[in-house]
Amino acid sequence: MRFMMIVKATTDSEAGVMPSQELIDAMQKYNEELVKAGVLLAADGLQPSSSGIRICYPESGGKAKVVDGPFTEAKEIIAGYTLIEVKSREEAIEWALRMPDPHGFGQGEVELRQVFEPEDLMDNSDSLAKETALRKQVADQKRA
């Protein structure tokens, strides 16, 4: 099962304050542990919402609306993520608890969310087969 550790933004991350070398070192050590355990799928920090773009659908069936950042409520904004594949919810929690304070100032907050697997979302065998083929195509493109 896959879980995403969502690192919430702070006023500093939204202001573009870069992490200290000490925090970078701690995160690299943590990521190395994830790699050695064979559970890391992806991990990235995100630029502040001032460079972000939000696509909104204000009316059902209506045209999409493009809104440029910055966005308000830093605590609702994502500053980064780590995607892991583990055997249980408990293992995901253990890994999340080991993550260093992602902002280094005691302001860090990490939200842990399980990722839907295709079979969790669809019971139509044709749709599931199409999704499986698309995922295989993506994996093949990465290898090429």
C-alpha positions as a LaTeX table, in Angstrom:
\begin{tabular}{lrrr}
\hline
Residue & $x$ (\AA) & $y$ (\AA) & $z$ (\AA) \\
\hline
Met1 & 0.00 & 0.00 & 0.00 \\
Arg2 & 1.15 & 3.47 & $-0.83$ \\
Phe3 & 1.08 & 6.50 & 1.46 \\
Met4 & 1.88 & 10.12 & 0.83 \\
Met5 & 3.47 & 12.18 & 3.56 \\
Ile6 & 2.27 & 15.69 & 2.78 \\
Val7 & 4.47 & 18.42 & 4.23 \\
Lys8 & 2.36 & 21.46 & 5.05 \\
Ala9 & 3.63 & 24.93 & 4.20 \\
Thr10 & 4.63 & 27.57 & 6.74 \\
Thr11 & 5.01 & 31.32 & 6.40 \\
Asp12 & 8.74 & 30.75 & 5.81 \\
Ser13 & 8.27 & 28.15 & 3.07 \\
Glu14 & 5.68 & 30.41 & 1.42 \\
Ala15 & 8.17 & 33.30 & 1.63 \\
Gly16 & 10.72 & 31.17 & $-0.25$ \\
Val17 & 13.06 & 30.73 & 2.74 \\
Met18 & 15.39 & 27.89 & 1.79 \\
Pro19 & 16.08 & 25.07 & 4.25 \\
Ser20 & 19.27 & 25.18 & 6.28 \\
Gln21 & 22.15 & 22.88 & 5.37 \\
Glu22 & 21.49 & 21.05 & 8.65 \\
Leu23 & 17.89 & 20.33 & 7.59 \\
Ile24 & 18.98 & 19.30 & 4.08 \\
Asp25 & 21.47 & 16.87 & 5.64 \\
Ala26 & 18.80 & 15.44 & 7.97 \\
Met27 & 16.33 & 15.00 & 5.11 \\
Gln28 & 18.97 & 13.33 & 2.92 \\
Lys29 & 19.79 & 10.92 & 5.74 \\
Tyr30 & 16.07 & 10.17 & 6.18 \\
Asn31 & 15.62 & 9.63 & 2.43 \\
Glu32 & 18.64 & 7.32 & 2.39 \\
Glu33 & 16.96 & 5.23 & 5.12 \\
Leu34 & 13.78 & 5.07 & 3.04 \\
Val35 & 15.80 & 3.96 & $-0.01$ \\
Lys36 & 17.71 & 1.31 & 1.96 \\
Ala37 & 14.39 & $-0.05$ & 3.27 \\
Gly38 & 13.08 & $-0.17$ & $-0.31$ \\
Val39 & 9.99 & 1.93 & 0.44 \\
Leu40 & 10.73 & 5.31 & $-1.21$ \\
Leu41 & 8.85 & 6.03 & $-4.45$ \\
Ala42 & 9.29 & 9.82 & $-4.68$ \\
Ala43 & 10.17 & 12.84 & $-2.55$ \\
Asp44 & 10.18 & 16.48 & $-3.58$ \\
Gly45 & 9.82 & 19.96 & $-2.19$ \\
Leu46 & 7.50 & 22.41 & $-3.90$ \\
Gln47 & 8.07 & 26.04 & $-4.74$ \\
Pro48 & 5.95 & 28.62 & $-2.89$ \\
Ser49 & 2.36 & 29.09 & $-3.98$ \\
Ser50 & 3.30 & 32.52 & $-5.39$ \\
Ser51 & 4.58 & 30.61 & $-8.43$ \\
Gly52 & 1.65 & 28.19 & $-8.37$ \\
Ile53 & $-1.41$ & 27.94 & $-10.54$ \\
Arg54 & $-4.78$ & 26.67 & $-9.37$ \\
Ile55 & $-7.37$ & 25.27 & $-11.77$ \\
Cys56 & $-10.90$ & 25.74 & $-10.42$ \\
Tyr57 & $-14.24$ & 24.42 & $-11.62$ \\
Pro58 & $-16.66$ & 27.00 & $-10.22$ \\
Glu59 & $-19.71$ & 25.60 & $-12.01$ \\
Ser60 & $-20.70$ & 22.00 & $-12.48$ \\
Gly61 & $-19.99$ & 21.13 & $-16.11$ \\
Gly62 & $-18.67$ & 24.65 & $-16.66$ \\
Lys63 & $-15.39$ & 25.93 & $-18.02$ \\
Ala64 & $-12.28$ & 25.63 & $-15.88$ \\
Lys65 & $-10.86$ & 28.83 & $-14.37$ \\
Val66 & $-7.12$ & 29.50 & $-14.02$ \\
Val67 & $-6.04$ & 31.33 & $-10.84$ \\
Asp68 & $-2.44$ & 32.42 & $-10.28$ \\
Gly69 & $-0.89$ & 32.22 & $-6.79$ \\
Pro70 & $-0.07$ & 33.13 & $-4.16$ \\
Phe71 & $-2.78$ & 31.40 & $-2.22$ \\
Thr72 & $-3.88$ & 32.24 & 1.32 \\
Glu73 & $-3.83$ & 30.03 & 4.41 \\
Ala74 & $-0.29$ & 28.66 & 4.41 \\
Lys75 & $-1.37$ & 25.78 & 6.67 \\
Glu76 & $-3.62$ & 24.51 & 3.85 \\
Ile77 & $-0.85$ & 24.64 & 1.24 \\
Ile78 & 1.55 & 21.80 & 0.47 \\
Ala79 & 5.29 & 22.54 & 0.66 \\
Gly80 & 6.48 & 19.05 & $-0.30$ \\
Tyr81 & 5.74 & 15.36 & $-0.24$ \\
Thr82 & 7.23 & 11.92 & 0.18 \\
Leu83 & 5.57 & 8.92 & $-1.43$ \\
Ile84 & 6.26 & 5.52 & 0.13 \\
Glu85 & 5.10 & 1.96 & $-0.43$ \\
Val86 & 4.79 & $-0.07$ & 2.76 \\
Lys87 & 3.04 & $-3.17$ & 4.08 \\
Ser88 & 0.74 & $-1.50$ & 6.59 \\
Arg89 & $-0.73$ & 1.71 & 7.93 \\
Glu90 & 1.36 & 1.23 & 11.08 \\
Glu91 & 4.58 & 1.05 & 9.05 \\
Ala92 & 3.60 & 4.27 & 7.24 \\
Ile93 & 3.05 & 5.99 & 10.60 \\
Glu94 & 6.43 & 4.74 & 11.83 \\
Trp95 & 8.16 & 6.26 & 8.79 \\
Ala96 & 6.24 & 9.53 & 9.14 \\
Leu97 & 7.26 & 9.79 & 12.80 \\
Arg98 & 10.92 & 9.43 & 11.79 \\
Met99 & 10.80 & 12.36 & 9.34 \\
Pro100 & 12.81 & 15.34 & 10.59 \\
Asp101 & 10.86 & 18.54 & 11.27 \\
Pro102 & 10.41 & 19.48 & 7.61 \\
His103 & 10.88 & 23.20 & 8.22 \\
Gly104 & 13.40 & 22.96 & 11.04 \\
Phe105 & 11.80 & 25.54 & 13.31 \\
Gly106 & 9.27 & 23.47 & 15.23 \\
Gln107 & 6.56 & 24.54 & 12.76 \\
Gly108 & 6.51 & 21.38 & 10.71 \\
Glu109 & 3.32 & 19.47 & 10.08 \\
Val110 & 3.06 & 16.28 & 8.05 \\
Glu111 & $-0.25$ & 14.81 & 6.91 \\
Leu112 & $-0.22$ & 11.10 & 6.11 \\
Arg113 & $-2.70$ & 9.90 & 3.47 \\
Gln114 & $-3.15$ & 6.50 & 1.88 \\
Val115 & $-3.15$ & 6.51 & $-1.93$ \\
Phe116 & $-6.03$ & 4.84 & $-3.73$ \\
Glu117 & $-5.02$ & 1.85 & $-5.82$ \\
Pro118 & $-6.83$ & 1.51 & $-9.17$ \\
Glu119 & $-8.80$ & $-1.50$ & $-7.95$ \\
Asp120 & $-10.05$ & 0.60 & $-5.00$ \\
Leu121 & $-11.59$ & 3.12 & $-7.40$ \\
Met122 & $-13.00$ & 0.99 & $-10.18$ \\
Asp123 & $-14.90$ & $-2.23$ & $-10.37$ \\
Asn124 & $-15.26$ & $-2.21$ & $-14.16$ \\
Ser125 & $-12.75$ & $-4.72$ & $-15.57$ \\
Asp126 & $-12.34$ & $-2.78$ & $-18.84$ \\
Ser127 & $-11.52$ & 0.44 & $-16.96$ \\
Leu128 & $-9.13$ & $-1.41$ & $-14.68$ \\
Ala129 & $-7.37$ & $-3.04$ & $-17.65$ \\
Lys130 & $-7.04$ & 0.35 & $-19.38$ \\
Glu131 & $-5.58$ & 1.90 & $-16.20$ \\
Thr132 & $-3.13$ & $-0.99$ & $-15.81$ \\
Ala133 & $-2.00$ & $-0.56$ & $-19.43$ \\
Leu134 & $-1.51$ & 3.19 & $-18.94$ \\
Arg135 & 0.59 & 2.63 & $-15.82$ \\
Lys136 & 2.69 & 0.04 & $-17.66$ \\
Gln137 & 3.21 & 2.52 & $-20.52$ \\
Val138 & 4.42 & 5.18 & $-18.06$ \\
Ala139 & 6.83 & 2.70 & $-16.45$ \\
Asp140 & 8.14 & 1.64 & $-19.87$ \\
Gln141 & 8.67 & 5.30 & $-20.88$ \\
Lys142 & 10.71 & 5.90 & $-17.73$ \\
Arg143 & 12.94 & 2.94 & $-18.56$ \\
Ala144 & 13.53 & 4.12 & $-22.17$ \\
\hline
\end{tabular}
